[in-house]
Amino acid sequence: MLRDILSDQFKLLGFRQPSRGIAVHWKPYLAYGFIVTFLAGVGRYWDNPKAQLWQNLGLGSIAYVVVLASLLWLIYLPLRPERWQFRNVLLFVTFCSAPALLYAIPVERFMSLPAAQAANAWFLGIVASWRVALLMVFLHRVARLEPLIVLIASLLPLTLIVTVLSILNLEHVVFNLMAGIRAEDASPNDVAYLIVLRITMFSVMAFPALLVAYGLLVFRAWRKKLGPDQPR
Protein backbone atom coordinates (compact mmCIF):
# COMPACT_ATOMS: atom_id res chain seq x y z
CA MET A 1 0.00 0.00 0.00
CA LEU A 2 2.78 2.43 0.91
CA ARG A 3 4.47 1.79 -2.43
CA ASP A 4 1.23 2.63 -4.25
CA ILE A 5 0.75 5.78 -2.20
CA LEU A 6 4.28 6.99 -2.88
CA SER A 7 3.84 6.18 -6.57
CA ASP A 8 0.67 8.27 -6.72
CA GLN A 9 2.37 11.04 -4.75
CA PHE A 10 5.08 11.35 -7.40
CA LYS A 11 2.53 11.06 -10.19
CA LEU A 12 0.53 13.95 -8.80
CA LEU A 13 3.61 16.11 -8.28
CA GLY A 14 4.63 15.28 -11.86
CA PHE A 15 1.23 16.39 -13.22
CA ARG A 16 0.23 12.83 -14.09
CA GLN A 17 -3.02 11.05 -13.33
CA PRO A 18 -2.86 9.06 -10.04
CA SER A 19 -4.22 5.51 -9.89
CA ARG A 20 -7.77 4.65 -8.85
CA GLY A 21 -6.37 3.54 -5.52
CA ILE A 22 -6.51 7.10 -4.25
CA ALA A 23 -10.30 6.95 -4.50
CA VAL A 24 -10.77 3.35 -3.37
CA HIS A 25 -8.32 3.43 -0.44
CA TRP A 26 -8.73 7.11 0.40
CA LYS A 27 -8.30 6.68 4.18
CA PRO A 28 -4.65 5.51 4.15
CA TYR A 29 -3.94 8.06 1.41
CA LEU A 30 -5.37 10.81 3.59
CA ALA A 31 -3.39 9.60 6.62
CA TYR A 32 -0.23 9.75 4.52
CA GLY A 33 -1.14 13.25 3.35
CA PHE A 34 -1.53 14.47 6.93
CA ILE A 35 1.81 12.91 7.91
CA VAL A 36 3.60 14.70 5.07
CA THR A 37 1.82 17.93 5.99
CA PHE A 38 2.95 17.53 9.61
CA LEU A 39 6.56 16.91 8.58
CA ALA A 40 6.51 19.88 6.22
CA GLY A 41 5.12 22.07 8.99
CA VAL A 42 7.82 20.99 11.45
CA GLY A 43 10.53 21.42 8.84
CA ARG A 44 9.28 24.85 7.86
CA TYR A 45 10.01 26.32 11.29
CA TRP A 46 12.44 23.97 13.07
CA ASP A 47 15.41 26.34 12.63
CA ASN A 48 13.48 29.62 12.84
CA PRO A 49 14.06 31.29 16.23
CA LYS A 50 11.08 33.58 15.66
CA ALA A 51 8.59 30.72 15.29
CA GLN A 52 5.93 30.11 17.91
CA LEU A 53 5.34 26.77 19.65
CA TRP A 54 2.34 25.74 17.56
CA GLN A 55 4.38 26.40 14.42
CA ASN A 56 7.31 24.31 15.68
CA LEU A 57 4.89 21.43 16.37
CA GLY A 58 3.50 21.51 12.83
CA LEU A 59 -0.02 22.19 14.09
CA GLY A 60 -0.37 25.27 11.93
CA SER A 61 0.19 23.27 8.76
CA ILE A 62 -2.39 20.63 9.75
CA ALA A 63 -4.99 23.29 10.48
CA TYR A 64 -4.05 25.17 7.32
CA VAL A 65 -4.68 22.28 4.92
CA VAL A 66 -8.10 21.60 6.47
CA VAL A 67 -9.10 25.26 6.28
CA LEU A 68 -7.69 25.61 2.76
CA ALA A 69 -9.53 22.50 1.53
CA SER A 70 -12.77 23.79 3.06
CA LEU A 71 -12.29 27.17 1.44
CA LEU A 72 -11.54 25.72 -1.99
CA TRP A 73 -14.48 23.34 -1.78
CA LEU A 74 -16.89 26.14 -0.87
CA ILE A 75 -15.56 28.66 -3.39
CA TYR A 76 -15.70 26.27 -6.34
CA LEU A 77 -18.99 24.60 -5.39
CA PRO A 78 -21.19 27.30 -7.06
CA LEU A 79 -19.30 26.72 -10.33
CA ARG A 80 -20.81 23.20 -10.40
CA PRO A 81 -17.57 21.23 -10.97
CA GLU A 82 -17.72 17.49 -11.54
CA ARG A 83 -16.79 14.98 -8.80
CA TRP A 84 -16.59 17.86 -6.33
CA GLN A 85 -16.39 16.13 -2.95
CA PHE A 86 -14.65 17.60 0.09
CA ARG A 87 -12.72 14.35 0.51
CA ASN A 88 -11.18 14.70 -2.94
CA VAL A 89 -10.20 18.31 -2.30
CA LEU A 90 -8.64 17.49 1.08
CA LEU A 91 -6.68 14.61 -0.44
CA PHE A 92 -5.36 16.90 -3.15
CA VAL A 93 -4.36 19.66 -0.73
CA THR A 94 -2.51 17.31 1.62
CA PHE A 95 -0.68 15.69 -1.29
CA CYS A 96 0.52 19.16 -2.29
CA SER A 97 2.35 19.51 1.04
CA ALA A 98 5.42 17.56 -0.11
CA PRO A 99 7.13 20.45 -1.99
CA ALA A 100 7.19 22.42 1.28
CA LEU A 101 9.79 19.95 2.59
CA LEU A 102 12.28 22.22 0.79
CA TYR A 103 11.82 24.65 3.68
CA ALA A 104 13.42 22.13 6.03
CA ILE A 105 16.82 22.52 4.35
CA PRO A 106 18.94 24.57 6.83
CA VAL A 107 20.60 26.71 4.17
CA GLU A 108 21.78 29.24 6.76
CA ARG A 109 24.00 26.56 8.30
CA PHE A 110 26.26 26.33 5.24
CA MET A 111 25.57 29.59 3.35
CA SER A 112 26.19 33.24 4.02
CA LEU A 113 23.20 35.35 5.08
CA PRO A 114 22.62 36.88 1.58
CA ALA A 115 22.92 33.46 -0.07
CA ALA A 116 20.55 31.90 2.48
CA GLN A 117 18.04 34.70 1.90
CA ALA A 118 18.21 34.13 -1.84
CA ALA A 119 17.80 30.36 -1.38
CA ASN A 120 14.72 30.80 0.80
CA ALA A 121 13.27 33.21 -1.75
CA TRP A 122 13.79 30.61 -4.48
CA PHE A 123 12.19 27.94 -2.29
CA LEU A 124 9.16 30.18 -1.77
CA GLY A 125 8.81 30.83 -5.50
CA ILE A 126 9.24 27.18 -6.47
CA VAL A 127 6.74 25.84 -3.93
CA ALA A 128 4.12 28.53 -4.64
CA SER A 129 4.36 28.16 -8.43
CA TRP A 130 4.32 24.37 -8.23
CA ARG A 131 1.19 24.34 -6.09
CA VAL A 132 -0.66 26.83 -8.29
CA ALA A 133 0.13 24.72 -11.37
CA LEU A 134 -1.05 21.58 -9.56
CA LEU A 135 -4.30 23.31 -8.59
CA MET A 136 -4.94 24.32 -12.19
CA VAL A 137 -4.36 20.77 -13.40
CA PHE A 138 -6.64 19.42 -10.66
CA LEU A 139 -9.46 21.79 -11.56
CA HIS A 140 -9.19 20.97 -15.25
CA ARG A 141 -8.60 17.21 -14.99
CA VAL A 142 -10.79 16.26 -12.01
CA ALA A 143 -13.37 19.04 -11.80
CA ARG A 144 -13.64 19.33 -15.61
CA LEU A 145 -13.65 23.14 -15.59
CA GLU A 146 -12.89 25.13 -18.73
CA PRO A 147 -9.41 26.73 -19.04
CA LEU A 148 -10.62 30.32 -18.52
CA ILE A 149 -12.65 29.28 -15.49
CA VAL A 150 -9.61 27.40 -14.16
CA LEU A 151 -7.46 30.53 -14.42
CA ILE A 152 -9.95 32.76 -12.60
CA ALA A 153 -10.88 30.09 -10.08
CA SER A 154 -7.22 29.44 -9.26
CA LEU A 155 -6.24 33.07 -8.72
CA LEU A 156 -9.31 34.12 -6.71
CA PRO A 157 -8.75 32.04 -3.54
CA LEU A 158 -5.00 32.60 -3.71
CA THR A 159 -5.35 36.37 -3.72
CA LEU A 160 -7.92 36.13 -0.93
CA ILE A 161 -5.73 33.88 1.23
CA VAL A 162 -2.58 35.96 0.80
CA THR A 163 -4.43 39.16 1.65
CA VAL A 164 -6.14 37.72 4.73
CA LEU A 165 -2.95 36.09 6.06
CA SER A 166 -1.09 39.35 5.72
CA ILE A 167 -3.86 41.33 7.42
CA LEU A 168 -3.87 38.85 10.31
CA ASN A 169 -0.06 39.08 10.44
CA LEU A 170 0.37 35.31 10.75
CA GLU A 171 3.87 35.71 9.39
CA HIS A 172 4.72 38.13 12.18
CA VAL A 173 7.78 39.69 10.49
CA VAL A 174 6.01 40.72 7.28
CA PHE A 175 4.71 44.14 8.15
CA ASN A 176 7.86 45.03 10.10
CA LEU A 177 9.73 44.88 6.80
CA MET A 178 7.74 47.86 5.52
CA ALA A 179 9.86 50.04 7.78
CA GLY A 180 13.10 48.37 6.66
CA ILE A 181 15.17 45.48 7.94
CA ARG A 182 17.47 46.22 10.85
CA ALA A 183 20.79 44.39 10.79
CA GLU A 184 20.18 42.78 14.19
CA ASP A 185 16.79 41.47 13.01
CA ALA A 186 18.03 39.97 9.74
CA SER A 187 17.24 36.30 9.22
CA PRO A 188 17.46 33.86 6.29
CA ASN A 189 13.69 34.17 5.81
CA ASP A 190 13.52 37.95 5.33
CA VAL A 191 13.86 37.95 1.54
CA ALA A 192 11.01 35.45 1.34
CA TYR A 193 8.92 37.80 3.47
CA LEU A 194 9.66 40.65 1.06
CA ILE A 195 8.38 38.48 -1.77
CA VAL A 196 5.22 37.85 0.25
CA LEU A 197 4.74 41.60 0.52
CA ARG A 198 4.98 42.01 -3.25
CA ILE A 199 2.54 39.14 -3.76
CA THR A 200 0.22 40.81 -1.25
CA MET A 201 0.26 44.07 -3.21
CA PHE A 202 -0.70 42.19 -6.36
CA SER A 203 -3.41 40.29 -4.50
CA VAL A 204 -5.03 43.43 -3.12
CA MET A 205 -5.16 44.99 -6.59
CA ALA A 206 -6.30 41.86 -8.44
CA PHE A 207 -8.88 40.55 -5.97
CA PRO A 208 -11.77 42.94 -6.85
CA ALA A 209 -11.55 42.17 -10.58
CA LEU A 210 -11.30 38.44 -9.93
CA LEU A 211 -14.30 38.60 -7.60
CA VAL A 212 -16.42 40.25 -10.30
CA ALA A 213 -15.31 37.65 -12.85
CA TYR A 214 -16.13 34.88 -10.36
CA GLY A 215 -19.60 36.31 -9.84
CA LEU A 216 -20.24 36.25 -13.57
CA LEU A 217 -19.08 32.64 -13.79
CA VAL A 218 -21.39 31.64 -10.93
CA PHE A 219 -24.30 33.37 -12.66
CA ARG A 220 -23.44 31.55 -15.88
CA ALA A 221 -23.35 28.18 -14.08
CA TRP A 222 -26.69 28.99 -12.40
CA ARG A 223 -28.33 29.81 -15.74
CA LYS A 224 -26.94 26.65 -17.29
CA LYS A 225 -28.43 24.62 -14.43
CA LEU A 226 -31.87 26.14 -14.98
CA GLY A 227 -31.87 25.26 -18.65
CA PRO A 228 -33.34 27.19 -21.58
CA ASP A 229 -36.96 26.51 -20.65
CA GLN A 230 -36.75 27.54 -16.99
CA PRO A 231 -37.64 31.05 -15.77
CA ARG A 232 -34.72 33.31 -14.82
mmCIF file of C-alpha atoms in Angstrom:
data_model
loop_
_atom_site.group_PDB
_atom_site.id
_atom_site.type_symbol
_atom_site.label_atom_id
_atom_site.label_comp_id
_atom_site.label_asym_id
_atom_site.label_seq_id
_atom_site.Cartn_x
_atom_site.Cartn_y
_atom_site.Cartn_z
ATOM 1 C CA MET A 1 0.000 0.000 0.000
ATOM 2 C CA LEU A 2 2.778 2.434 0.911
ATOM 3 C CA ARG A 3 4.475 1.793 -2.427
ATOM 4 C CA ASP A 4 1.232 2.627 -4.254
ATOM 5 C CA ILE A 5 0.746 5.784 -2.201
ATOM 6 C CA LEU A 6 4.282 6.986 -2.885
ATOM 7 C CA SER A 7 3.844 6.183 -6.575
ATOM 8 C CA ASP A 8 0.674 8.272 -6.720
ATOM 9 C CA GLN A 9 2.375 11.043 -4.754
ATOM 10 C CA PHE A 10 5.077 11.346 -7.397
ATOM 11 C CA LYS A 11 2.530 11.059 -10.191
ATOM 12 C CA LEU A 12 0.526 13.953 -8.797
ATOM 13 C CA LEU A 13 3.609 16.109 -8.280
ATOM 14 C CA GLY A 14 4.630 15.283 -11.855
ATOM 15 C CA PHE A 15 1.228 16.393 -13.221
ATOM 16 C CA ARG A 16 0.234 12.832 -14.088
ATOM 17 C CA GLN A 17 -3.018 11.046 -13.327
ATOM 18 C CA PRO A 18 -2.862 9.056 -10.044
ATOM 19 C CA SER A 19 -4.222 5.514 -9.893
ATOM 20 C CA ARG A 20 -7.769 4.647 -8.846
ATOM 21 C CA GLY A 21 -6.370 3.535 -5.519
ATOM 22 C CA ILE A 22 -6.507 7.103 -4.248
ATOM 23 C CA ALA A 23 -10.303 6.952 -4.495
ATOM 24 C CA VAL A 24 -10.765 3.346 -3.369
ATOM 25 C CA HIS A 25 -8.322 3.428 -0.440
ATOM 26 C CA TRP A 26 -8.727 7.105 0.399
ATOM 27 C CA LYS A 27 -8.305 6.681 4.182
ATOM 28 C CA PRO A 28 -4.651 5.508 4.150
ATOM 29 C CA TYR A 29 -3.939 8.057 1.412
ATOM 30 C CA LEU A 30 -5.367 10.812 3.588
ATOM 31 C CA ALA A 31 -3.394 9.600 6.620
ATOM 32 C CA TYR A 32 -0.234 9.755 4.524
ATOM 33 C CA GLY A 33 -1.144 13.247 3.352
ATOM 34 C CA PHE A 34 -1.533 14.473 6.925
ATOM 35 C CA ILE A 35 1.808 12.912 7.914
ATOM 36 C CA VAL A 36 3.596 14.702 5.070
ATOM 37 C CA THR A 37 1.819 17.928 5.995
ATOM 38 C CA PHE A 38 2.952 17.530 9.614
ATOM 39 C CA LEU A 39 6.562 16.912 8.577
ATOM 40 C CA ALA A 40 6.514 19.877 6.217
ATOM 41 C CA GLY A 41 5.121 22.070 8.992
ATOM 42 C CA VAL A 42 7.820 20.988 11.450
ATOM 43 C CA GLY A 43 10.535 21.416 8.842
ATOM 44 C CA ARG A 44 9.282 24.845 7.861
ATOM 45 C CA TYR A 45 10.010 26.318 11.294
ATOM 46 C CA TRP A 46 12.441 23.968 13.067
ATOM 47 C CA ASP A 47 15.408 26.343 12.631
ATOM 48 C CA ASN A 48 13.480 29.621 12.836
ATOM 49 C CA PRO A 49 14.059 31.287 16.230
ATOM 50 C CA LYS A 50 11.082 33.583 15.658
ATOM 51 C CA ALA A 51 8.595 30.719 15.290
ATOM 52 C CA GLN A 52 5.934 30.111 17.913
ATOM 53 C CA LEU A 53 5.343 26.774 19.652
ATOM 54 C CA TRP A 54 2.338 25.735 17.558
ATOM 55 C CA GLN A 55 4.378 26.395 14.417
ATOM 56 C CA ASN A 56 7.307 24.305 15.679
ATOM 57 C CA LEU A 57 4.892 21.428 16.367
ATOM 58 C CA GLY A 58 3.503 21.513 12.833
ATOM 59 C CA LEU A 59 -0.021 22.193 14.086
ATOM 60 C CA GLY A 60 -0.368 25.270 11.932
ATOM 61 C CA SER A 61 0.186 23.270 8.763
ATOM 62 C CA ILE A 62 -2.386 20.635 9.748
ATOM 63 C CA ALA A 63 -4.992 23.290 10.477
ATOM 64 C CA TYR A 64 -4.054 25.171 7.320
ATOM 65 C CA VAL A 65 -4.681 22.277 4.919
ATOM 66 C CA VAL A 66 -8.105 21.603 6.467
ATOM 67 C CA VAL A 67 -9.099 25.260 6.275
ATOM 68 C CA LEU A 68 -7.693 25.609 2.759
ATOM 69 C CA ALA A 69 -9.526 22.501 1.527
ATOM 70 C CA SER A 70 -12.770 23.790 3.060
ATOM 71 C CA LEU A 71 -12.291 27.174 1.436
ATOM 72 C CA LEU A 72 -11.538 25.724 -1.991
ATOM 73 C CA TRP A 73 -14.481 23.335 -1.778
ATOM 74 C CA LEU A 74 -16.887 26.143 -0.868
ATOM 75 C CA ILE A 75 -15.559 28.663 -3.392
ATOM 76 C CA TYR A 76 -15.701 26.275 -6.340
ATOM 77 C CA LEU A 77 -18.994 24.604 -5.393
ATOM 78 C CA PRO A 78 -21.194 27.302 -7.056
ATOM 79 C CA LEU A 79 -19.301 26.722 -10.332
ATOM 80 C CA ARG A 80 -20.807 23.199 -10.396
ATOM 81 C CA PRO A 81 -17.573 21.228 -10.971
ATOM 82 C CA GLU A 82 -17.724 17.487 -11.541
ATOM 83 C CA ARG A 83 -16.786 14.985 -8.804
ATOM 84 C CA TRP A 84 -16.592 17.861 -6.330
ATOM 85 C CA GLN A 85 -16.393 16.131 -2.951
ATOM 86 C CA PHE A 86 -14.652 17.598 0.092
ATOM 87 C CA ARG A 87 -12.722 14.351 0.514
ATOM 88 C CA ASN A 88 -11.184 14.703 -2.939
ATOM 89 C CA VAL A 89 -10.203 18.309 -2.303
ATOM 90 C CA LEU A 90 -8.637 17.488 1.077
ATOM 91 C CA LEU A 91 -6.678 14.609 -0.445
ATOM 92 C CA PHE A 92 -5.356 16.897 -3.150
ATOM 93 C CA VAL A 93 -4.359 19.659 -0.729
ATOM 94 C CA THR A 94 -2.511 17.309 1.623
ATOM 95 C CA PHE A 95 -0.679 15.689 -1.292
ATOM 96 C CA CYS A 96 0.521 19.162 -2.291
ATOM 97 C CA SER A 97 2.347 19.506 1.041
ATOM 98 C CA ALA A 98 5.418 17.563 -0.111
ATOM 99 C CA PRO A 99 7.130 20.451 -1.986
ATOM 100 C CA ALA A 100 7.193 22.422 1.276
ATOM 101 C CA LEU A 101 9.790 19.955 2.587
ATOM 102 C CA LEU A 102 12.277 22.221 0.791
ATOM 103 C CA TYR A 103 11.820 24.652 3.678
ATOM 104 C CA ALA A 104 13.418 22.130 6.035
ATOM 105 C CA ILE A 105 16.819 22.520 4.352
ATOM 106 C CA PRO A 106 18.937 24.565 6.827
ATOM 107 C CA VAL A 107 20.598 26.707 4.174
ATOM 108 C CA GLU A 108 21.779 29.241 6.756
ATOM 109 C CA ARG A 109 24.000 26.560 8.296
ATOM 110 C CA PHE A 110 26.257 26.334 5.238
ATOM 111 C CA MET A 111 25.568 29.589 3.354
ATOM 112 C CA SER A 112 26.186 33.240 4.017
ATOM 113 C CA LEU A 113 23.200 35.350 5.076
ATOM 114 C CA PRO A 114 22.624 36.883 1.577
ATOM 115 C CA ALA A 115 22.924 33.458 -0.068
ATOM 116 C CA ALA A 116 20.549 31.904 2.484
ATOM 117 C CA GLN A 117 18.040 34.698 1.901
ATOM 118 C CA ALA A 118 18.213 34.128 -1.842
ATOM 119 C CA ALA A 119 17.797 30.357 -1.383
ATOM 120 C CA ASN A 120 14.715 30.799 0.804
ATOM 121 C CA ALA A 121 13.274 33.210 -1.749
ATOM 122 C CA TRP A 122 13.789 30.612 -4.483
ATOM 123 C CA PHE A 123 12.186 27.938 -2.286
ATOM 124 C CA LEU A 124 9.164 30.178 -1.769
ATOM 125 C CA GLY A 125 8.810 30.833 -5.501
ATOM 126 C CA ILE A 126 9.241 27.178 -6.470
ATOM 127 C CA VAL A 127 6.741 25.841 -3.931
ATOM 128 C CA ALA A 128 4.124 28.529 -4.638
ATOM 129 C CA SER A 129 4.364 28.159 -8.433
ATOM 130 C CA TRP A 130 4.325 24.369 -8.226
ATOM 131 C CA ARG A 131 1.190 24.345 -6.089
ATOM 132 C CA VAL A 132 -0.664 26.828 -8.289
ATOM 133 C CA ALA A 133 0.132 24.724 -11.366
ATOM 134 C CA LEU A 134 -1.055 21.578 -9.557
ATOM 135 C CA LEU A 135 -4.304 23.309 -8.590
ATOM 136 C CA MET A 136 -4.943 24.322 -12.190
ATOM 137 C CA VAL A 137 -4.357 20.767 -13.399
ATOM 138 C CA PHE A 138 -6.639 19.415 -10.656
ATOM 139 C CA LEU A 139 -9.464 21.794 -11.561
ATOM 140 C CA HIS A 140 -9.189 20.975 -15.248
ATOM 141 C CA ARG A 141 -8.599 17.212 -14.987
ATOM 142 C CA VAL A 142 -10.786 16.262 -12.011
ATOM 143 C CA ALA A 143 -13.373 19.037 -11.800
ATOM 144 C CA ARG A 144 -13.642 19.334 -15.613
ATOM 145 C CA LEU A 145 -13.646 23.140 -15.591
ATOM 146 C CA GLU A 146 -12.889 25.135 -18.728
ATOM 147 C CA PRO A 147 -9.410 26.734 -19.036
ATOM 148 C CA LEU A 148 -10.616 30.323 -18.524
ATOM 149 C CA ILE A 149 -12.646 29.278 -15.489
ATOM 150 C CA VAL A 150 -9.613 27.396 -14.159
ATOM 151 C CA LEU A 151 -7.462 30.532 -14.417
ATOM 152 C CA ILE A 152 -9.953 32.759 -12.600
ATOM 153 C CA ALA A 153 -10.881 30.089 -10.075
ATOM 154 C CA SER A 154 -7.224 29.443 -9.262
ATOM 155 C CA LEU A 155 -6.245 33.066 -8.723
ATOM 156 C CA LEU A 156 -9.313 34.125 -6.710
ATOM 157 C CA PRO A 157 -8.748 32.045 -3.539
ATOM 158 C CA LEU A 158 -4.998 32.603 -3.706
ATOM 159 C CA THR A 159 -5.346 36.374 -3.721
ATOM 160 C CA LEU A 160 -7.921 36.127 -0.934
ATOM 161 C CA ILE A 161 -5.731 33.876 1.230
ATOM 162 C CA VAL A 162 -2.583 35.956 0.800
ATOM 163 C CA THR A 163 -4.429 39.160 1.650
ATOM 164 C CA VAL A 164 -6.143 37.718 4.728
ATOM 165 C CA LEU A 165 -2.948 36.089 6.056
ATOM 166 C CA SER A 166 -1.088 39.353 5.720
ATOM 167 C CA ILE A 167 -3.862 41.329 7.415
ATOM 168 C CA LEU A 168 -3.873 38.847 10.308
ATOM 169 C CA ASN A 169 -0.058 39.083 10.437
ATOM 170 C CA LEU A 170 0.373 35.314 10.749
ATOM 171 C CA GLU A 171 3.873 35.715 9.385
ATOM 172 C CA HIS A 172 4.720 38.131 12.176
ATOM 173 C CA VAL A 173 7.779 39.693 10.494
ATOM 174 C CA VAL A 174 6.015 40.724 7.276
ATOM 175 C CA PHE A 175 4.708 44.138 8.152
ATOM 176 C CA ASN A 176 7.864 45.026 10.105
ATOM 177 C CA LEU A 177 9.728 44.877 6.799
ATOM 178 C CA MET A 178 7.741 47.857 5.515
ATOM 179 C CA ALA A 179 9.856 50.036 7.779
ATOM 180 C CA GLY A 180 13.097 48.371 6.658
ATOM 181 C CA ILE A 181 15.167 45.483 7.941
ATOM 182 C CA ARG A 182 17.472 46.223 10.847
ATOM 183 C CA ALA A 183 20.792 44.395 10.792
ATOM 184 C CA GLU A 184 20.175 42.785 14.190
ATOM 185 C CA ASP A 185 16.789 41.474 13.012
ATOM 186 C CA ALA A 186 18.025 39.973 9.739
ATOM 187 C CA SER A 187 17.239 36.299 9.217
ATOM 188 C CA PRO A 188 17.460 33.864 6.295
ATOM 189 C CA ASN A 189 13.691 34.168 5.810
ATOM 190 C CA ASP A 190 13.521 37.951 5.329
ATOM 191 C CA VAL A 191 13.860 37.949 1.535
ATOM 192 C CA ALA A 192 11.014 35.447 1.342
ATOM 193 C CA TYR A 193 8.922 37.801 3.471
ATOM 194 C CA LEU A 194 9.662 40.648 1.064
ATOM 195 C CA ILE A 195 8.385 38.483 -1.774
ATOM 196 C CA VAL A 196 5.218 37.850 0.252
ATOM 197 C CA LEU A 197 4.742 41.605 0.515
ATOM 198 C CA ARG A 198 4.977 42.011 -3.255
ATOM 199 C CA ILE A 199 2.538 39.143 -3.760
ATOM 200 C CA THR A 200 0.222 40.813 -1.251
ATOM 201 C CA MET A 201 0.256 44.074 -3.208
ATOM 202 C CA PHE A 202 -0.699 42.190 -6.360
ATOM 203 C CA SER A 203 -3.412 40.287 -4.495
ATOM 204 C CA VAL A 204 -5.032 43.434 -3.123
ATOM 205 C CA MET A 205 -5.158 44.991 -6.589
ATOM 206 C CA ALA A 206 -6.301 41.860 -8.436
ATOM 207 C CA PHE A 207 -8.876 40.546 -5.974
ATOM 208 C CA PRO A 208 -11.773 42.943 -6.850
ATOM 209 C CA ALA A 209 -11.555 42.169 -10.576
ATOM 210 C CA LEU A 210 -11.304 38.443 -9.932
ATOM 211 C CA LEU A 211 -14.296 38.600 -7.598
ATOM 212 C CA VAL A 212 -16.419 40.254 -10.302
ATOM 213 C CA ALA A 213 -15.314 37.647 -12.851
ATOM 214 C CA TYR A 214 -16.126 34.876 -10.363
ATOM 215 C CA GLY A 215 -19.604 36.307 -9.836
ATOM 216 C CA LEU A 216 -20.240 36.251 -13.574
ATOM 217 C CA LEU A 217 -19.077 32.641 -13.785
ATOM 218 C CA VAL A 218 -21.391 31.639 -10.929
ATOM 219 C CA PHE A 219 -24.303 33.375 -12.662
ATOM 220 C CA ARG A 220 -23.438 31.554 -15.878
ATOM 221 C CA ALA A 221 -23.351 28.185 -14.081
ATOM 222 C CA TRP A 222 -26.691 28.986 -12.404
ATOM 223 C CA ARG A 223 -28.334 29.815 -15.738
ATOM 224 C CA LYS A 224 -26.940 26.655 -17.287
ATOM 225 C CA LYS A 225 -28.429 24.623 -14.428
ATOM 226 C CA LEU A 226 -31.874 26.138 -14.984
ATOM 227 C CA GLY A 227 -31.869 25.262 -18.651
ATOM 228 C CA PRO A 228 -33.338 27.185 -21.579
ATOM 229 C CA ASP A 229 -36.963 26.509 -20.650
ATOM 230 C CA GLN A 230 -36.751 27.538 -16.988
ATOM 231 C CA PRO A 231 -37.640 31.047 -15.773
ATOM 232 C CA ARG A 232 -34.715 33.306 -14.818
#
